XYZ file of C-alpha atoms in Angstrom:
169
model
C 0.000 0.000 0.000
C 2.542 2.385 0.861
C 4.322 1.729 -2.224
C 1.190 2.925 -4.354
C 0.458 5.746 -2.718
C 4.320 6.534 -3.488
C 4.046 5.994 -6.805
C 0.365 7.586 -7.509
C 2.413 10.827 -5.535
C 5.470 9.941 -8.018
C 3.052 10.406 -11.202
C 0.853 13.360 -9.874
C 4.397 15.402 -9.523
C 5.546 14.302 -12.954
C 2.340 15.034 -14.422
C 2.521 18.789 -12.707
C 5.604 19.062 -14.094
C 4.703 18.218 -17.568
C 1.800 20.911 -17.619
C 4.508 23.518 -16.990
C 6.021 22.960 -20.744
C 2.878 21.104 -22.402
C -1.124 21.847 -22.466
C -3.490 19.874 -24.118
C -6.212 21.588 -26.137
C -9.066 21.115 -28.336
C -9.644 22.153 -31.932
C -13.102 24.057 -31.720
C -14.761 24.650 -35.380
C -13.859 24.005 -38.677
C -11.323 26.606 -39.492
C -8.226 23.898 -40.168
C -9.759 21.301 -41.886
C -8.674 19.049 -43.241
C -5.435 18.853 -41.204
C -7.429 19.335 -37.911
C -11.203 18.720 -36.998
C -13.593 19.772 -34.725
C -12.937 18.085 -30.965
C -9.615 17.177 -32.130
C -7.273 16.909 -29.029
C -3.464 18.037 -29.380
C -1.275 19.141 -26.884
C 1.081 22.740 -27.391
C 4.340 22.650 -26.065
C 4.111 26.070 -24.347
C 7.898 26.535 -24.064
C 8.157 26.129 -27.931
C 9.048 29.901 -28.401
C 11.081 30.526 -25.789
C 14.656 30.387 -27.436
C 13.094 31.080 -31.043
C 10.483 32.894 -32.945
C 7.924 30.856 -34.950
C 8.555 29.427 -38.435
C 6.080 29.589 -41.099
C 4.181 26.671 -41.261
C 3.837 26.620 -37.941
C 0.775 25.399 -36.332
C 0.369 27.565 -33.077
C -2.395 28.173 -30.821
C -2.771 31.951 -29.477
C -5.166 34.550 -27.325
C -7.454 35.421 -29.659
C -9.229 39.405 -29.916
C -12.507 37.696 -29.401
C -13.534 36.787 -25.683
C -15.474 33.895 -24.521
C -18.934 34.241 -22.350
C -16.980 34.556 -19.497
C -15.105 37.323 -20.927
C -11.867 35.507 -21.371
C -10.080 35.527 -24.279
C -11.017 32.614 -26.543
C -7.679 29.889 -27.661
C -7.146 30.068 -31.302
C -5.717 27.434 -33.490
C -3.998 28.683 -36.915
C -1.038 28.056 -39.058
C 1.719 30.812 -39.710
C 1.971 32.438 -42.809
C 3.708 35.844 -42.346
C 6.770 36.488 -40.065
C 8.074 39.656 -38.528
C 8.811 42.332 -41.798
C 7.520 39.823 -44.211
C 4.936 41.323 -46.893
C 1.866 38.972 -46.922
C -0.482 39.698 -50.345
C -3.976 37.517 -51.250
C -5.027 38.129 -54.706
C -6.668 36.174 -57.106
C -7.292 32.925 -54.938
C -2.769 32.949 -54.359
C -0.768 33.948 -51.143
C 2.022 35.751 -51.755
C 4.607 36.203 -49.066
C 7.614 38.660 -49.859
C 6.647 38.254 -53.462
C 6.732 34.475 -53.926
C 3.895 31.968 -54.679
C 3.141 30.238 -51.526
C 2.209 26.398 -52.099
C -1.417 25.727 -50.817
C -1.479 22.229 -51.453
C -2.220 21.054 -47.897
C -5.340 23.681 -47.406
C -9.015 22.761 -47.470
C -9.256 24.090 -51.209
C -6.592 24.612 -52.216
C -6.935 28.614 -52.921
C -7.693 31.476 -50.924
C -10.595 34.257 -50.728
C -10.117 37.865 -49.691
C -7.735 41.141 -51.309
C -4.692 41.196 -48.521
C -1.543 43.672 -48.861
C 0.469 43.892 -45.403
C 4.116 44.037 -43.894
C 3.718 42.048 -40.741
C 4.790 44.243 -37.810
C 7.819 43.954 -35.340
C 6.695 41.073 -32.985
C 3.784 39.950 -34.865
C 2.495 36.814 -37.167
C 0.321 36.859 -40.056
C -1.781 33.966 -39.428
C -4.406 31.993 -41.669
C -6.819 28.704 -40.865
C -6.429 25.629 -43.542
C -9.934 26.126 -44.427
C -9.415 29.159 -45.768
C -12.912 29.823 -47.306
C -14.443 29.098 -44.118
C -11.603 30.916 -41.724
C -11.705 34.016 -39.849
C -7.969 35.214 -39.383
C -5.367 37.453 -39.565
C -7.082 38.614 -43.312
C -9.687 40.174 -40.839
C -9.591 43.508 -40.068
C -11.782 41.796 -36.948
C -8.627 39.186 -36.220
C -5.126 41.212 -37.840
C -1.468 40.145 -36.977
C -1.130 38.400 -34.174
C 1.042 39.466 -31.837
C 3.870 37.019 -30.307
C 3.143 37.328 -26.726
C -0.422 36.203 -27.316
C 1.039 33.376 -28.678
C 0.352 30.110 -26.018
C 1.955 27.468 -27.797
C 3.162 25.413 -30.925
C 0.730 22.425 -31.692
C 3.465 19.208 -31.404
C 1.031 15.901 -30.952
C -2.258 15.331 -31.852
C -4.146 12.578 -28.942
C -7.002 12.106 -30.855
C -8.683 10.541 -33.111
C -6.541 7.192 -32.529
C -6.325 6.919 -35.795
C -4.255 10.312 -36.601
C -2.081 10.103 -33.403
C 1.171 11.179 -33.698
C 3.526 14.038 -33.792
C 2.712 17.231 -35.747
C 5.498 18.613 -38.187
């Protein structure tokens, strides 16, 4: 008995300590399909950006503008697109950052709506969902850059669905 309760004690503390660097979270709406669906559970490694910036590509999950019926800020999931200085243009279904095609091969459709022409600010991200017909992001006046310190977490490992667990690149 005693050596149970030691070791339930042993795996509370190392499960403490693991919510100091990693937070599980759920993907709410349909914003990155197809990579990620609704009720989708990944976990964010919430030290991710400590000794670095984000790359594009990255899937990271930030404070949102918009607050939550409690009047918190809701958790956002998106992928980045623009980086600090970078010039981010959406024209004619194409994303063009600093002047280069970007490939859209892994989004929903495979093109993108809206008329976008911005230089991403010191300490911000131009971010966009996977869906991007269906996505409201940093092409939003509403949404705009998003700034790093809102930024919670890189998305690393996807729980569930069984099927799809596994590390996120």
């Amino acid at each position: 008995m005693k050596d149970t309760v030691k070791e339930i004690g042993i795996m509370a503390v190392v499960f403490l300590i693991g919510l100091q660097f990693f937070q599980p979270t759920r993907v709410f709406g349909v914003s990155m399909l197809p990579n990620f669906k609704e009720n989708d559970y990944l976990i964010i490694s919430t030290e991710a950006y400590k000794n670095h910036e984000p790359k594009r590509g990255d899937v990271i999950v930030f404070r949102s503008k918009k607050k939550s019926k409690s009047g918190k800020r809701q958790l956002w999931i998106k992928r980045v697109i623009g980086l600090p200085g970078d010039t981010v243009v959406v024209r004619d279904g194409k994303v063009y950052v600093n002047g280069k095609v970007q490939d859209q091969s892994y989004t929903k459709d495979g093109t993108t709506n809206g008329d976008v022409s911005i230089t991403v600010g010191k300490g911000e991200y131009f971010c966009m969902g996977d869906n991007r017909l269906k996505s409201l992001d940093s092409r939003s006046s509403d949404v705009g850059c998003i700034q790093g310190a809102d930024i919670k977490g890189k998305v690393i490992f996807r729980l569930s669905p069984l099927s799809k667990m596994g590390r996120i690149s």
